[in-house]
């Protein structure tokens, strides 16, 4: 009977079910969109597309999908239910979900999977050969012995019949179950090692492995081939089914969480934005010291914690979030804000929180759990390989809608079946996810907050939807008579810059305290502020008159500021006769080797910067001049990370309904829409490449239209990395492209690009 292909199955879905499938797989909505069902089937079978879809699968869906892949052409709902020892309604529910997400389709009673997904789900079993293939190298007597060991009869059977009978027995779960149950403890361990692909020559706890293989051969579980035993694929599949007896459970019942006060999540979100802004302002002023191998070390994080009145673990979280959101990057030996920080800082609170929350949602590791081993921790913001991000997203999706976060964490294995951590390791990452979610205001108490619900729901308008939940709260600045300023809430960027220029921070938090002093006010004048400008700006940001002591301080510093001038020779100091005499007789200034040229003029062999620094340290308030006597305004440098040469561009997207209408109104089930093939596509197709036609089309479109794509690339050492690139030119077998990961131009061998997906 002729089978139905994936593309043909997509054609038969109809408008409503096709639209639902496209909504569940939004990556195919990115330009260039599929123009036919053949192209759609190839895009849905792509590595990145399948990976994204599998992350949303439950335990029942993954187990059912693997059973379908193992049964292959014989996969039906009754067959899957029999293999798993589970009720047919649970199998039907899981298979329907797979079909809805484009991970399976029905061909009459038969269930089929996309080729790449089927290969992935059976990769550990496909290393074993079917019994029919092994039997070609086996003698008849060994086949008869195996049939008899499994409870079958061999009378009158020739080799072809023996092979067929043996395949039938080995595929029967009950038969293999009885054989496995009859093994000794040592033989069972050996059987499990063989199933895991460890071969036949491993030491076996001090016993002779060949003896255990003999036991497995006599039990009918291995077939002798050239003096050793080989595990048939049918036995491996049946043994897997035995382990998963009653494997399907249906969704766990999660209780509703107790409601929390509405302002708890808002307060946490505001605290996060305040702390993150304080950290980035600090980084802008002086930079964050970087370790030689990258990251911010424990000593620097402890300094920042003391400086910002925060916990060291909060500092690490903020550094990771700032880096992930593109607000912090390395600049030489330090980390500094990027060019995008100013725009982010001036945005509405909802937009700022949305940018940070989305970056946290997409992180693949847990910022609060950075252990590499028991004694080593990766310093933030250095990325590390982890499945914590997948666990975090599964946890919040499971708890969305008012269900208990704690209960979802207890059943995380069902909601996140693809993670590979043992129970204790998984629990640590669940705890990290909850801790971070509460710090961001995504979780409040034991439930997902309103902003968290919007984050889980996704969409490009998260900031707008959170605007009412995180309204603009104008920070207040109170200037006090003790020469302090108390900044409550989040001060504006202008206020923060002014305070950083004219005062010194004493405490941080909800109400930060800054202190004015002669030195800090003088520093503001050195940076170009005039007394009148400083007074006017302080009045504007505080919305009140200056306290008299602060006004007097500004006047006193202004009166002395610039009365002594350092002229840019090598070097000349000009001032009043009394001040010049005082400077000349100050012991701490002898290192400047000053000499009197006149009653009002001193000379020094050292440069202007050193003379200025020495005079200021001695308590004077000099002002710099150039060689012509023009005042030099000293600009306080701000630490800045280099701006990336090219950020990943957003791609145009179609809606699910638009793409469904386009496909259903197109050429139908027989294939492509026959758009003319570009020369670039033809050149790529002529090269040796593991890419399928859909991936070649994506790569050709990226080259022709300067669009970003995500590639899975294998380097000369065989290491695989995922890169976001912007191809520029194809020359020969090489692709000239901008690599966003390295922030530099790179050449990629087309033959080493193993997968392509749209980026942005």
XYZ file of C-alpha atoms in Angstrom:
760
model
C 0.000 0.000 0.000
C 1.323 3.439 -0.915
C 2.265 5.544 2.110
C 1.341 9.178 2.696
C 4.305 11.557 2.854
C 4.627 14.368 5.381
C 3.888 16.998 2.726
C 0.770 15.119 1.572
C -0.403 14.831 5.167
C 0.012 18.598 5.594
C -2.137 19.222 2.518
C -4.966 17.170 4.010
C -5.087 19.092 7.291
C -7.416 21.818 6.058
C -7.282 25.512 6.948
C -8.140 25.283 10.652
C -5.751 22.489 11.626
C -2.981 23.835 9.384
C -3.259 27.254 11.039
C -3.053 25.628 14.480
C 0.071 23.705 13.430
C 1.739 26.874 12.116
C 0.931 28.684 15.361
C 2.610 25.862 17.277
C 5.727 26.103 15.051
C 6.241 29.891 14.679
C 9.802 29.538 13.320
C 8.393 28.646 9.876
C 6.550 31.979 9.772
C 9.842 33.857 9.400
C 10.831 35.057 5.933
C 11.568 33.467 3.589
C 8.335 31.623 4.298
C 7.653 28.222 2.681
C 5.896 28.612 -0.678
C 4.675 25.038 -0.916
C 3.824 22.079 1.285
C 7.050 20.365 0.231
C 9.034 23.354 1.469
C 6.953 23.488 4.656
C 7.610 19.801 5.349
C 11.347 20.331 4.905
C 11.349 23.393 7.185
C 9.413 21.498 9.867
C 11.980 18.697 9.608
C 14.898 21.118 10.208
C 17.186 20.664 13.198
C 16.442 23.997 14.865
C 12.713 23.762 14.194
C 12.487 20.262 15.651
C 14.595 21.236 18.666
C 12.300 24.152 19.476
C 9.191 21.996 19.080
C 10.553 19.123 21.192
C 11.256 21.489 24.090
C 7.481 22.007 24.401
C 6.707 18.282 24.492
C 5.606 16.419 27.602
C 6.880 13.100 28.882
C 3.924 11.218 27.369
C 4.572 12.784 23.966
C 8.284 11.915 23.953
C 7.725 8.317 25.082
C 4.898 7.803 22.574
C 6.974 9.351 19.796
C 9.869 7.041 20.552
C 7.579 4.022 20.536
C 6.240 5.106 17.132
C 9.789 5.493 15.812
C 10.834 2.070 17.120
C 7.780 0.328 15.676
C 8.329 2.157 12.370
C 5.923 0.849 9.710
C 4.000 -1.107 12.325
C 3.249 1.942 14.478
C -0.466 2.139 15.280
C -2.211 3.260 18.446
C -2.874 -0.354 19.589
C 0.732 -1.356 18.819
C 2.149 1.609 20.727
C -0.190 0.923 23.659
C 0.911 -2.714 23.724
C 4.615 -1.816 23.591
C 4.255 0.719 26.414
C 1.735 -1.241 28.450
C -0.470 1.861 28.605
C -4.151 2.556 27.862
C -5.001 3.426 24.267
C -6.756 6.726 25.193
C -3.489 8.061 26.671
C -1.606 7.003 23.550
C -4.219 8.650 21.320
C -3.996 11.893 23.331
C -0.197 11.972 23.083
C -0.188 11.158 19.354
C -2.825 13.823 18.664
C -0.605 16.381 20.397
C 2.364 15.310 18.284
C 0.260 15.677 15.131
C -0.981 19.119 16.204
C 2.631 20.283 16.560
C 3.773 18.854 13.223
C 5.859 16.135 14.896
C 3.786 13.232 13.540
C 0.998 12.508 11.087
C -1.532 9.756 10.495
C -1.516 7.536 7.443
C -4.788 5.719 7.957
C -4.254 3.668 11.125
C -0.479 4.027 10.859
C 1.428 6.791 12.661
C 4.512 8.305 11.012
C 7.236 10.721 12.130
C 9.494 13.096 10.179
C 12.693 11.303 9.176
C 15.062 13.415 11.258
C 12.908 13.108 14.380
C 12.537 9.346 13.981
C 16.304 8.977 13.596
C 16.884 11.078 16.716
C 14.459 9.079 18.864
C 15.912 5.707 17.845
C 19.617 6.561 17.662
C 20.538 4.450 20.703
C 18.664 1.411 19.340
C 19.624 1.780 15.692
C 23.202 0.811 16.529
C 21.937 -2.771 16.834
C 21.256 -4.873 13.736
C 17.914 -6.638 13.166
C 17.857 -10.357 13.817
C 17.343 -11.070 10.092
C 20.679 -9.362 9.315
C 22.566 -11.004 12.181
C 21.201 -14.426 11.191
C 23.054 -14.275 7.885
C 26.254 -14.763 9.871
C 24.823 -17.322 12.319
C 24.668 -21.087 12.010
C 21.340 -22.939 12.057
C 22.063 -24.708 15.344
C 22.522 -21.372 17.136
C 19.236 -20.087 15.715
C 17.427 -23.234 16.873
C 18.948 -22.863 20.352
C 17.773 -19.234 20.568
C 14.222 -20.128 19.476
C 14.026 -22.926 22.054
C 15.457 -20.660 24.782
C 12.641 -18.176 24.154
C 9.989 -20.872 24.357
C 9.443 -21.568 20.653
C 9.432 -24.842 18.740
C 11.888 -25.612 15.964
C 10.594 -28.877 14.571
C 10.512 -28.900 10.776
C 11.780 -25.295 10.472
C 14.508 -24.444 8.005
C 16.745 -21.381 8.375
C 14.354 -18.788 6.796
C 11.502 -20.035 9.002
C 13.771 -20.074 12.060
C 14.786 -16.457 11.418
C 11.144 -15.368 11.041
C 10.129 -17.247 14.192
C 13.032 -15.804 16.142
C 12.200 -12.254 15.006
C 8.622 -12.790 16.171
C 9.708 -14.062 19.593
C 12.298 -11.333 20.131
C 9.783 -8.616 19.283
C 7.339 -9.936 21.901
C 7.690 -7.921 25.098
C 6.307 -10.668 27.344
C 8.696 -13.260 25.946
C 11.734 -11.018 26.396
C 10.434 -10.012 29.816
C 10.424 -13.621 30.978
C 13.924 -14.170 29.597
C 15.291 -11.069 31.341
C 13.544 -11.952 34.604
C 15.295 -15.320 34.602
C 18.780 -13.777 34.492
C 21.092 -13.686 37.470
C 21.999 -10.321 38.947
C 25.410 -10.301 37.252
C 24.006 -11.407 33.907
C 21.348 -8.664 34.117
C 24.043 -6.050 34.672
C 25.898 -7.378 31.650
C 22.726 -7.284 29.581
C 22.146 -3.632 30.562
C 25.717 -2.718 29.610
C 25.300 -4.320 26.205
C 22.022 -2.442 25.671
C 23.811 0.815 26.468
C 26.222 0.141 23.617
C 29.275 -0.670 25.726
C 30.116 -3.716 23.635
C 31.223 -7.135 24.730
C 34.728 -6.708 26.072
C 34.278 -4.617 29.240
C 35.466 -5.922 32.613
C 32.452 -7.119 34.536
C 32.944 -6.568 38.264
C 35.748 -9.082 38.529
C 33.988 -11.837 36.577
C 34.755 -13.146 33.135
C 32.486 -11.209 30.709
C 32.479 -14.083 28.258
C 30.818 -16.253 30.886
C 28.034 -13.713 31.233
C 27.699 -13.517 27.451
C 27.291 -17.290 27.379
C 24.451 -16.919 29.865
C 22.814 -14.261 27.666
C 23.251 -16.440 24.563
C 21.745 -19.443 26.338
C 18.820 -17.232 27.402
C 18.156 -16.354 23.749
C 18.909 -12.638 24.262
C 22.147 -12.580 22.242
C 22.965 -14.355 18.992
C 26.453 -15.873 18.529
C 28.414 -14.268 15.700
C 32.028 -15.295 15.083
C 32.510 -16.418 18.673
C 30.843 -13.511 20.484
C 27.277 -12.490 21.256
C 25.404 -9.711 19.426
C 22.242 -8.011 20.668
C 19.438 -7.939 18.037
C 17.516 -4.713 17.575
C 14.224 -6.468 18.339
C 15.483 -7.428 21.807
C 16.680 -3.871 22.521
C 13.254 -2.470 21.556
C 11.355 -5.023 23.645
C 13.611 -4.428 26.651
C 12.985 -0.680 26.375
C 9.244 -1.360 26.403
C 9.612 -3.513 29.522
C 11.298 -0.659 31.402
C 8.473 1.692 30.450
C 5.628 -0.490 31.675
C 2.610 1.794 32.193
C 4.881 4.654 31.054
C 2.089 7.052 30.078
C 0.496 8.802 33.029
C -1.403 11.738 31.573
C -0.792 15.261 32.853
C -0.107 15.442 36.601
C -2.778 17.243 38.580
C -1.346 20.547 39.778
C -3.234 22.345 42.560
C -4.070 26.013 42.297
C -1.659 28.301 44.110
C -2.706 30.647 46.870
C -3.131 34.215 45.576
C -0.403 36.679 46.503
C -0.570 40.427 47.099
C -0.566 42.216 43.764
C 2.310 44.543 44.688
C 4.815 41.774 45.593
C 5.806 41.068 41.996
C 5.826 44.755 41.132
C 8.109 45.506 44.073
C 10.503 42.734 43.039
C 10.561 43.982 39.432
C 11.235 47.556 40.566
C 14.012 46.391 42.886
C 15.576 44.469 40.009
C 15.502 47.470 37.674
C 16.909 49.703 40.394
C 19.742 47.328 41.186
C 20.530 46.635 37.540
C 20.616 50.347 36.740
C 22.873 51.032 39.716
C 25.251 48.303 38.569
C 25.394 49.652 35.011
C 25.856 53.234 36.232
C 28.772 51.987 38.304
C 30.154 50.172 35.265
C 29.827 53.353 33.211
C 31.739 55.360 35.771
C 34.673 53.017 36.372
C 34.050 49.676 34.647
C 33.861 46.229 36.212
C 37.223 44.497 36.537
C 37.402 41.421 34.282
C 39.360 38.262 34.942
C 41.990 37.354 32.359
C 39.911 34.393 31.157
C 36.717 36.436 31.182
C 34.009 37.082 33.714
C 33.751 39.149 36.898
C 35.481 37.431 39.809
C 34.295 36.971 43.393
C 36.465 39.802 44.732
C 35.030 42.329 42.285
C 31.497 41.065 42.950
C 32.070 41.471 46.694
C 33.268 45.052 46.111
C 30.187 45.800 44.028
C 27.917 44.221 46.639
C 29.346 46.511 49.305
C 29.273 49.505 46.999
C 25.653 48.919 45.924
C 24.379 47.580 49.277
C 23.354 44.298 47.629
C 23.914 40.581 48.152
C 26.816 39.060 46.149
C 24.436 36.561 44.501
C 22.285 39.473 43.304
C 25.351 41.069 41.729
C 26.060 37.888 39.777
C 22.449 37.698 38.586
C 22.478 41.349 37.492
C 25.728 40.905 35.563
C 24.318 37.913 33.698
C 21.041 39.692 32.939
C 22.797 42.850 31.742
C 25.049 40.824 29.457
C 22.193 38.685 28.108
C 20.105 41.796 27.392
C 22.977 43.370 25.443
C 23.531 46.128 28.012
C 26.981 45.051 29.258
C 29.996 43.802 27.321
C 33.710 43.422 27.730
C 35.883 46.432 26.898
C 39.539 45.522 27.248
C 40.284 44.562 30.842
C 36.860 45.664 32.079
C 33.146 45.225 31.462
C 31.256 48.373 30.524
C 27.775 49.384 29.294
C 27.061 49.094 25.601
C 25.692 51.853 23.402
C 22.186 50.448 23.907
C 22.249 51.143 27.651
C 21.329 54.825 27.353
C 18.220 54.053 25.310
C 17.234 51.253 27.699
C 17.696 53.522 30.718
C 15.424 56.188 29.304
C 12.693 53.683 28.352
C 9.501 53.102 30.323
C 9.790 50.609 33.219
C 7.631 48.054 31.399
C 9.905 48.122 28.356
C 13.054 47.908 30.485
C 11.698 44.968 32.452
C 10.512 43.246 29.277
C 13.979 43.419 27.698
C 15.619 41.916 30.787
C 12.919 39.295 31.408
C 13.028 38.066 27.797
C 16.819 37.791 27.988
C 16.510 35.732 31.190
C 13.810 33.532 29.627
C 16.110 32.728 26.683
C 19.239 31.999 28.763
C 20.282 28.356 28.557
C 21.936 28.327 31.988
C 20.919 29.404 35.495
C 22.703 32.611 36.592
C 22.378 31.610 40.255
C 23.761 28.087 39.677
C 27.064 28.381 37.837
C 28.865 25.343 39.204
C 31.053 23.443 36.767
C 31.962 20.891 39.448
C 32.024 20.784 43.245
C 34.970 23.184 43.489
C 34.673 25.344 40.372
C 32.246 28.056 39.356
C 32.085 29.872 36.035
C 32.175 33.641 36.744
C 29.378 35.764 35.244
C 28.725 36.581 32.459
C 30.729 33.718 30.934
C 28.184 31.319 29.348
C 28.207 27.626 30.214
C 26.587 24.523 28.789
C 23.444 23.675 30.732
C 19.877 22.451 30.364
C 18.709 24.802 33.134
C 17.045 27.138 30.621
C 14.881 24.336 29.259
C 13.896 23.378 32.827
C 13.076 27.014 33.669
C 10.800 27.465 30.675
C 9.048 24.127 31.229
C 8.479 24.955 34.903
C 6.880 28.335 34.204
C 4.754 27.008 31.342
C 3.471 24.237 33.608
C 2.644 26.649 36.446
C 1.057 29.349 34.258
C -2.625 29.945 34.789
C -2.528 30.114 38.590
C -1.148 26.635 39.320
C 1.374 25.873 42.049
C 4.998 26.470 41.045
C 6.180 24.096 43.776
C 3.915 21.312 42.513
C 5.091 21.890 38.932
C 8.683 21.538 40.149
C 7.874 18.188 41.751
C 6.627 16.884 38.381
C 9.247 18.627 36.218
C 10.338 15.284 34.727
C 6.973 15.004 32.957
C 6.914 18.614 31.800
C 10.604 18.584 30.758
C 11.437 15.027 29.646
C 14.463 15.918 27.523
C 16.713 17.015 30.403
C 19.292 14.461 31.520
C 20.049 15.426 35.128
C 19.708 13.026 38.048
C 16.996 13.972 40.512
C 19.189 15.920 42.946
C 20.860 17.924 40.148
C 17.505 18.682 38.582
C 16.142 19.873 41.938
C 19.007 22.367 42.251
C 18.176 23.857 38.870
C 14.479 24.020 39.656
C 15.346 25.872 42.860
C 17.567 28.264 40.888
C 14.752 28.924 38.402
C 12.272 29.751 41.186
C 14.778 31.972 43.010
C 15.570 33.939 39.867
C 11.909 34.172 38.884
C 11.066 35.720 42.247
C 13.949 38.181 41.904
C 12.574 39.298 38.534
C 8.954 39.435 39.710
C 8.017 36.585 37.367
C 6.919 34.446 40.308
C 5.190 35.802 43.406
C 4.982 33.376 46.282
C 3.967 30.036 44.738
C 2.375 31.286 41.540
C 3.338 32.960 38.300
C 2.689 36.701 38.567
C 0.769 38.779 36.034
C 3.984 40.014 34.348
C 5.198 36.408 34.411
C 2.024 35.223 32.678
C 2.661 37.733 29.888
C 6.278 36.542 29.631
C 5.227 32.894 29.318
C 2.576 33.792 26.721
C 5.288 35.328 24.510
C 4.773 37.936 21.810
C 6.636 41.058 20.744
C 4.571 43.501 22.813
C 5.571 42.341 26.303
C 6.600 45.855 27.338
C 3.232 47.316 26.340
C 1.303 44.595 28.167
C 3.373 45.166 31.309
C 3.103 48.973 31.179
C 0.090 49.081 33.520
C 1.675 46.544 35.882
C 4.926 48.525 36.071
C 3.908 52.185 35.762
C 6.384 55.011 35.477
C 7.409 56.129 38.959
C 9.390 59.356 38.916
C 12.225 59.226 41.423
C 12.513 62.078 43.907
C 15.701 63.864 44.894
C 15.746 65.597 48.281
C 18.672 67.961 48.941
C 19.355 68.228 52.664
C 21.121 70.760 54.862
C 23.793 68.250 55.892
C 25.151 68.324 52.309
C 23.518 65.027 51.385
C 21.023 64.161 48.675
C 18.513 61.351 49.166
C 17.352 59.822 45.876
C 14.188 57.755 46.329
C 13.039 55.456 43.580
C 14.933 55.327 40.316
C 16.521 58.709 39.492
C 16.450 59.800 35.888
C 19.519 59.412 33.714
C 20.153 63.166 33.931
C 19.924 63.112 37.730
C 22.199 60.076 37.928
C 24.800 61.760 35.725
C 24.666 64.965 37.772
C 25.008 63.143 41.094
C 27.883 61.068 39.717
C 29.622 64.268 38.616
C 29.054 66.425 41.733
C 28.616 64.043 44.698
C 29.901 60.782 46.159
C 27.525 57.837 46.834
C 27.284 56.733 50.460
C 24.518 54.112 50.222
C 22.388 52.446 47.580
C 18.948 50.928 47.631
C 15.371 52.191 47.576
C 16.619 55.484 49.062
C 20.191 56.097 47.931
C 22.296 58.716 49.691
C 24.861 60.948 48.022
C 27.169 63.445 49.764
C 28.447 66.754 48.419
C 31.918 67.892 49.421
C 34.464 70.423 48.295
C 36.276 67.745 46.322
C 33.121 66.445 44.605
C 31.874 69.912 43.660
C 35.348 70.826 42.424
C 35.292 67.652 40.301
C 32.048 68.866 38.714
C 33.660 72.214 37.901
C 36.668 70.363 36.486
C 34.275 68.459 34.218
C 32.926 71.707 32.758
C 29.987 72.622 35.018
C 29.720 76.295 35.915
C 28.387 77.309 39.359
C 25.173 78.706 37.876
C 24.594 75.602 35.715
C 25.133 73.320 38.688
C 22.701 75.285 40.860
C 20.074 75.422 38.113
C 20.304 71.675 37.382
C 20.096 70.767 41.081
C 17.004 72.962 41.470
C 15.427 71.366 38.385
C 15.887 67.744 39.442
C 14.893 68.388 43.089
C 12.097 70.850 42.245
C 13.022 73.114 45.149
C 15.555 75.715 46.242
C 19.000 74.620 47.301
C 19.683 74.282 51.043
C 21.827 77.159 52.220
C 24.865 75.017 53.204
C 24.975 73.474 49.718
C 24.618 76.887 48.088
C 27.456 78.221 50.237
C 29.614 75.173 49.416
C 29.171 75.756 45.703
C 29.986 79.451 46.084
C 33.064 78.752 48.228
C 34.469 76.162 45.816
C 33.647 78.409 42.851
C 35.489 81.311 44.459
C 38.687 79.297 44.773
C 38.270 77.227 41.625
C 40.534 78.481 38.897
C 42.299 81.055 41.031
C 45.365 78.924 40.478
C 45.948 77.979 36.863
C 48.229 75.336 35.413
C 49.317 76.373 31.978
C 50.235 73.641 29.535
C 53.908 74.241 29.136
C 56.087 71.844 31.041
C 54.497 73.241 33.300
C 53.712 76.791 34.390
C 51.639 77.655 37.473
C 50.069 81.115 37.596
C 48.264 82.562 40.613
C 48.154 85.310 43.188
C 51.366 86.132 45.004
C 50.159 84.678 48.301
C 48.951 81.407 46.770
C 52.123 81.001 44.713
C 54.171 81.468 47.874
C 52.036 78.879 49.712
C 52.386 76.376 46.879
C 56.138 76.911 46.691
C 56.531 76.187 50.427
C 54.173 73.164 50.584
C 56.337 70.153 51.456
C 54.144 67.589 49.693
C 54.679 69.445 46.394
C 58.479 69.244 46.413
C 58.291 66.243 44.061
C 56.988 68.619 41.397
C 60.383 70.417 41.486
C 58.734 73.824 41.460
C 60.744 76.964 40.824
C 59.654 80.599 41.049
C 59.823 82.506 37.774
C 58.114 85.551 39.265
C 56.108 86.361 42.428
C 53.000 85.040 40.659
C 54.546 82.350 38.421
C 56.012 78.888 39.142
C 57.481 76.378 36.695
C 57.672 72.566 36.827
C 59.441 70.098 34.535
C 56.448 67.716 34.770
C 53.369 67.636 32.586
C 50.072 69.370 33.261
C 48.200 66.260 34.424
C 50.754 65.400 37.117
C 50.929 68.999 38.346
C 47.141 69.264 38.519
C 46.887 65.996 40.438
C 49.598 67.033 42.899
C 48.015 70.428 43.598
C 44.569 68.939 44.106
C 45.941 66.311 46.463
C 47.561 69.068 48.473
C 44.204 70.842 48.857
C 44.414 73.466 46.139
C 41.798 73.981 43.429
C 43.736 74.625 40.211
C 42.231 75.057 36.757
C 44.017 73.888 33.589
C 44.834 76.233 30.688
C 46.367 75.557 27.318
C 49.457 77.315 26.026
C 47.352 80.306 24.976
C 45.714 80.696 28.362
C 42.371 79.192 27.298
C 40.681 77.123 30.029
C 40.759 73.360 29.398
C 37.491 71.622 30.328
C 38.411 68.218 31.698
C 35.972 65.522 30.611
C 35.517 62.622 32.992
C 35.812 59.511 30.791
C 32.958 57.027 30.861
C 33.626 53.335 30.366
C 32.008 52.064 27.198
C 31.995 48.654 25.624
C 32.664 48.632 21.881
C 29.512 48.764 19.827
C 28.923 45.571 17.848
C 29.444 46.196 14.172
C 26.150 44.535 13.302
C 23.332 43.354 15.521
C 21.055 40.496 14.520
C 18.292 41.964 12.394
C 14.645 41.123 12.917
C 13.125 39.284 9.983
C 9.683 39.964 8.516
C 7.074 37.455 9.690
C 3.799 36.208 8.331
C 0.873 35.221 10.513
C -0.191 31.597 10.722
C -3.483 32.380 8.988
C -1.709 34.233 6.130
C 0.702 31.381 5.489
C -2.092 28.804 5.640
C -4.097 30.771 3.040
C -0.998 31.083 0.828
C -0.245 27.369 0.973
C -3.807 26.174 0.510
C -4.243 28.517 -2.430
C -0.908 27.474 -3.971
C 0.143 24.597 -6.182
C -1.273 21.890 -3.932
C 0.259 18.645 -2.849
C 2.510 18.000 -5.815
C 5.331 20.252 -4.799
C 6.979 23.586 -5.163
C 5.619 26.732 -6.651
C 8.435 26.684 -9.222
C 9.854 30.085 -8.344
C 13.007 30.688 -10.385
C 16.078 29.364 -8.615
C 18.705 32.032 -7.865
C 22.292 31.580 -9.105
C 23.377 31.491 -5.458
C 21.048 28.580 -4.726
C 22.354 26.725 -7.760
C 25.959 27.336 -6.672
C 25.251 26.068 -3.154
C 23.436 23.013 -4.485
C 26.480 22.127 -6.597
C 28.685 21.914 -3.483
C 29.031 18.853 -1.261
C 26.873 19.692 1.741
C 24.769 17.888 4.383
C 22.037 20.542 4.026
C 18.628 19.643 2.627
C 16.881 21.714 -0.018
C 14.990 23.858 2.520
C 18.212 24.727 4.344
C 19.972 25.503 1.068
C 17.096 27.843 0.183
C 17.433 29.629 3.552
C 21.175 30.042 3.115
C 20.820 31.280 -0.463
C 18.175 33.788 0.622
C 20.482 35.023 3.405
C 23.344 35.570 0.943
C 21.178 37.288 -1.663
C 19.293 39.534 0.791
C 21.913 40.066 3.540
C 19.717 38.322 6.120
C 20.873 36.653 9.323
C 20.752 32.889 9.747
C 21.650 30.523 12.557
C 23.997 27.721 11.550
C 25.252 24.567 13.228
C 28.936 24.553 12.286
C 31.597 21.868 12.692
C 35.175 23.178 12.809
C 38.413 21.411 11.829
C 38.668 19.759 15.246
C 35.159 18.350 14.935
C 33.691 20.698 17.561
C 30.168 21.931 16.873
C 28.932 25.436 17.655
C 25.786 27.395 16.876
C 26.522 30.731 15.200
C 24.328 33.608 14.122
C 25.878 34.920 10.912
C 25.135 37.411 8.141
C 26.479 35.964 4.876
C 28.050 38.432 2.495
C 29.437 36.415 -0.384
C 29.882 32.858 -1.588
C 33.260 32.263 -3.179
C 34.233 28.783 -4.209
C 33.357 26.435 -1.357
C 33.649 29.166 1.272
C 31.106 31.523 2.755
C 32.294 35.016 3.707
C 30.059 36.143 6.600
C 29.851 38.381 9.641
C 29.807 36.237 12.812
C 27.753 37.829 15.588
C 29.288 35.488 18.190
C 32.839 36.653 17.440
C 31.795 40.172 16.374
C 34.126 39.779 13.399
C 34.350 38.643 9.804
C 34.780 34.884 9.369
C 34.989 32.337 6.553
C 32.887 29.184 6.821
C 33.313 26.038 4.736
C 29.879 25.230 3.275
C 30.596 21.503 3.672
C 30.934 22.008 7.450
C 27.572 23.764 7.863
C 25.354 20.970 9.167
C 22.086 22.879 9.688
C 20.585 26.281 8.840
C 17.682 28.100 10.486
C 16.419 31.680 10.252
C 17.731 34.081 12.912
C 15.860 37.114 14.159
